[in-house]
GROMACS .gro file of C-alpha atoms in nm:
model
  184
    1MET     CA    1  -0.631   1.777   0.923
    2LEU     CA    2  -0.667   1.409   0.784
    3ALA     CA    3  -0.384   1.280   1.008
    4ARG     CA    4  -0.537   1.467   1.303
    5GLN     CA    5  -0.892   1.333   1.245
    6SER     CA    6  -0.862   1.002   1.050
    7TRP     CA    7  -0.543   0.817   1.075
    8LEU     CA    8  -0.556   0.537   1.319
    9ARG     CA    9  -0.914   0.600   1.377
   10THR     CA   10  -1.106   0.521   1.059
   11ASP     CA   11  -1.261   0.164   1.023
   12GLU     CA   12  -1.096  -0.065   0.792
   13PRO     CA   13  -1.264  -0.091   0.442
   14PRO     CA   14  -1.401  -0.423   0.302
   15GLY     CA   15  -1.133  -0.637   0.142
   16ARG     CA   16  -1.308  -0.616  -0.206
   17LEU     CA   17  -1.169  -0.264  -0.233
   18PHE     CA   18  -0.836  -0.433  -0.330
   19LEU     CA   19  -0.985  -0.685  -0.580
   20PRO     CA   20  -0.901  -0.567  -0.941
   21GLU     CA   21  -1.194  -0.762  -1.087
   22ALA     CA   22  -1.449  -0.655  -0.810
   23PRO     CA   23  -1.745  -0.444  -0.947
   24LEU     CA   24  -1.725  -0.067  -0.857
   25PRO     CA   25  -2.021   0.099  -0.677
   26ALA     CA   26  -2.193   0.387  -0.842
   27PHE     CA   27  -1.981   0.707  -0.824
   28ASP     CA   28  -2.150   0.986  -0.611
   29TYR     CA   29  -1.953   1.300  -0.663
   30ARG     CA   30  -2.153   1.468  -0.365
   31ARG     CA   31  -1.945   1.269  -0.133
   32LEU     CA   32  -1.618   1.445  -0.248
   33SER     CA   33  -1.461   1.692  -0.017
   34VAL     CA   34  -1.155   1.895  -0.016
   35LEU     CA   35  -1.056   1.841   0.350
   36GLY     CA   36  -1.133   1.592   0.617
   37GLY     CA   37  -1.316   1.254   0.570
   38ASP     CA   38  -1.174   0.919   0.636
   39ASP     CA   39  -0.839   0.763   0.508
   40VAL     CA   40  -0.953   0.410   0.436
   41LEU     CA   41  -0.612   0.321   0.311
   42VAL     CA   42  -0.430   0.393   0.634
   43ALA     CA   43  -0.681   0.187   0.800
   44ALA     CA   44  -0.630  -0.086   0.549
   45LEU     CA   45  -0.263  -0.072   0.633
   46VAL     CA   46  -0.300  -0.113   0.996
   47GLY     CA   47  -0.562  -0.395   0.963
   48SER     CA   48  -0.340  -0.574   0.694
   49ALA     CA   49  -0.024  -0.539   0.910
   50GLU     CA   50  -0.219  -0.712   1.202
   51ARG     CA   51  -0.336  -1.016   0.972
   52ILE     CA   52   0.022  -1.054   0.819
   53GLY     CA   53   0.180  -1.063   1.151
   54ALA     CA   54  -0.017  -1.365   1.240
   55LEU     CA   55   0.155  -1.535   0.924
   56ARG     CA   56   0.529  -1.449   1.033
   57SER     CA   57   0.602  -1.817   1.121
   58ALA     CA   58   0.502  -1.942   0.794
   59GLY     CA   59   0.844  -1.877   0.661
   60PRO     CA   60   1.097  -1.618   0.571
   61VAL     CA   61   0.908  -1.450   0.303
   62TRP     CA   62   0.602  -1.413   0.522
   63ALA     CA   63   0.831  -1.292   0.825
   64ALA     CA   64   0.989  -1.028   0.565
   65LEU     CA   65   0.624  -0.930   0.468
   66ALA     CA   66   0.528  -0.888   0.841
   67ASP     CA   67   0.833  -0.684   0.912
   68LEU     CA   68   0.764  -0.451   0.621
   69ALA     CA   69   0.402  -0.398   0.710
   70GLU     CA   70   0.505  -0.315   1.070
   71SER     CA   71   0.765  -0.065   0.916
   72PHE     CA   72   0.475   0.114   0.733
   73VAL     CA   73   0.252   0.125   1.033
   74THR     CA   74   0.538   0.283   1.240
   75GLU     CA   75   0.579   0.541   0.956
   76VAL     CA   76   0.212   0.629   0.968
   77ARG     CA   77   0.232   0.705   1.336
   78ALA     CA   78   0.559   0.926   1.276
   79LEU     CA   79   0.386   1.094   0.997
   80ARG     CA   80   0.080   1.160   1.208
   81ALA     CA   81   0.276   1.329   1.466
   82GLN     CA   82   0.467   1.528   1.219
   83CYS     CA   83   0.156   1.646   1.032
   84ALA     CA   84  -0.016   1.728   1.371
   85ALA     CA   85   0.300   1.958   1.430
   86LEU     CA   86   0.216   2.166   1.118
   87PRO     CA   87   0.039   2.482   1.170
   88GLU     CA   88  -0.328   2.518   1.071
   89ALA     CA   89  -0.256   2.827   0.860
   90GLY     CA   90  -0.508   2.740   0.577
   91ARG     CA   91  -0.371   2.770   0.228
   92SER     CA   92  -0.021   2.866   0.340
   93ALA     CA   93   0.033   2.519   0.461
   94LEU     CA   94  -0.015   2.388   0.108
   95VAL     CA   95   0.317   2.556   0.007
   96ASP     CA   96   0.506   2.470   0.308
   97PRO     CA   97   0.790   2.252   0.204
   98ARG     CA   98   0.751   2.020   0.511
   99ALA     CA   99   0.387   1.985   0.410
  100CYS     CA  100   0.491   1.878   0.065
  101MET     CA  101   0.757   1.622   0.193
  102LEU     CA  102   0.503   1.484   0.440
  103ALA     CA  103   0.229   1.460   0.165
  104GLU     CA  104   0.494   1.265  -0.053
  105ARG     CA  105   0.560   1.036   0.232
  106HIS     CA  106   0.184   0.985   0.292
  107GLY     CA  107   0.147   0.890  -0.084
  108LEU     CA  108   0.402   0.616  -0.056
  109VAL     CA  109   0.267   0.484   0.266
  110LEU     CA  110  -0.065   0.474   0.061
  111ALA     CA  111   0.097   0.265  -0.219
  112ALA     CA  112   0.238   0.025   0.038
  113ALA     CA  113  -0.122  -0.008   0.188
  114ALA     CA  114  -0.267  -0.088  -0.156
  115CYS     CA  115  -0.003  -0.347  -0.216
  116LEU     CA  116  -0.070  -0.519   0.098
  117GLY     CA  117  -0.460  -0.506   0.030
  118VAL     CA  118  -0.413  -0.650  -0.309
  119TRP     CA  119  -0.194  -0.943  -0.182
  120LEU     CA  120  -0.430  -1.015   0.108
  121GLY     CA  121  -0.729  -1.004  -0.138
  122GLN     CA  122  -0.570  -1.298  -0.353
  123ASP     CA  123  -0.580  -1.548  -0.067
  124GLY     CA  124  -0.607  -1.880  -0.227
  125THR     CA  125  -0.637  -1.777  -0.582
  126GLY     CA  126  -0.320  -1.946  -0.695
  127SER     CA  127  -0.227  -1.668  -0.924
  128PHE     CA  128   0.109  -1.476  -0.918
  129LEU     CA  129  -0.066  -1.204  -0.703
  130ASP     CA  130  -0.125  -1.467  -0.437
  131ASP     CA  131   0.247  -1.523  -0.395
  132PRO     CA  132   0.388  -1.289  -0.129
  133ALA     CA  133   0.732  -1.259  -0.330
  134TRP     CA  134   0.589  -0.965  -0.545
  135ALA     CA  135   0.457  -0.778  -0.246
  136VAL     CA  136   0.784  -0.825  -0.037
  137LEU     CA  137   0.976  -0.683  -0.354
  138ALA     CA  138   0.734  -0.390  -0.408
  139LEU     CA  139   0.711  -0.291  -0.039
  140SER     CA  140   1.107  -0.329   0.001
  141ARG     CA  141   1.130  -0.076  -0.291
  142ILE     CA  142   0.883   0.164  -0.138
  143GLY     CA  143   1.043   0.118   0.209
  144ARG     CA  144   1.387   0.202   0.072
  145ARG     CA  145   1.254   0.524  -0.089
  146LEU     CA  146   1.105   0.625   0.256
  147GLY     CA  147   1.396   0.519   0.445
  148VAL     CA  148   1.210   0.284   0.660
  149PRO     CA  149   1.363  -0.035   0.797
  150VAL     CA  150   1.366  -0.297   0.521
  151PRO     CA  151   1.473  -0.650   0.579
  152GLU     CA  152   1.698  -0.849   0.337
  153LEU     CA  153   1.524  -0.999   0.062
  154PRO     CA  154   1.456  -1.373   0.143
  155ASP     CA  155   1.593  -1.625  -0.115
  156GLY     CA  156   1.384  -1.683  -0.416
  157VAL     CA  157   1.182  -1.346  -0.394
  158THR     CA  158   1.371  -1.188  -0.689
  159ALA     CA  159   1.386  -1.499  -0.898
  160THR     CA  160   1.015  -1.547  -0.840
  161VAL     CA  161   0.925  -1.197  -0.960
  162LEU     CA  162   1.203  -1.205  -1.232
  163GLY     CA  163   1.029  -1.548  -1.373
  164GLU     CA  164   0.674  -1.396  -1.391
  165LEU     CA  165   0.797  -1.081  -1.568
  166LEU     CA  166   0.995  -1.298  -1.824
  167ALA     CA  167   0.698  -1.518  -1.879
  168ARG     CA  168   0.466  -1.220  -1.924
  169PHE     CA  169   0.726  -1.059  -2.162
  170ARG     CA  170   0.736  -1.391  -2.373
  171ASP     CA  171   0.353  -1.424  -2.367
  172GLY     CA  172   0.287  -1.059  -2.460
  173ARG     CA  173   0.110  -0.978  -2.132
  174SER     CA  174   0.121  -0.649  -1.925
  175PHE     CA  175   0.330  -0.622  -1.618
  176ASP     CA  176   0.050  -0.472  -1.406
  177LEU     CA  177  -0.198  -0.646  -1.169
  178TYR     CA  178  -0.413  -0.781  -1.468
  179ALA     CA  179  -0.143  -0.960  -1.670
  180ALA     CA  180  -0.385  -0.864  -1.980
  181GLN     CA  181  -0.279  -0.981  -2.326
  182LEU     CA  182  -0.134  -0.680  -2.521
  183ALA     CA  183  -0.206  -0.617  -2.877
  184GLY     CA  184   0.063  -0.665  -3.134
   0.00000   0.00000   0.00000
């Protein structure tokens, strides 16, 4: 239902959705639903791919990022067609092995969308998250798991991420988005 009604039709969410330090709005549980609604992460993926495509000429890392973003948008289009072909048989669709496989693929595409959103949200911060290397490496791993086309890693991508991880290890900081100081 989500693939039929929302994917590639929902408006892109505001960029602040992907800023780890952005304040959260008040939670309204009445807006929760079991089915339907909007898939803002797919919308963010499509918008991110368009913006990143314009950066392709900035260098090999940006070109790899643009290629990866396009691969994930292509995957969304394929998933949409496959999901639309599933029967609308109510609860029985929830145990259909094809539906489970498509749900897993959708989850990986959403992870890719979140990576792109976080990277784009860092524009100009000068932080590690502002560097496209981590996004290229993360998206390459997700893409390989999905079996989508993944470009060769440009020179320096792995070394950049490894350097950051080693620095965080030495400084006792977390390996997540926050690089928070760890106790002990």
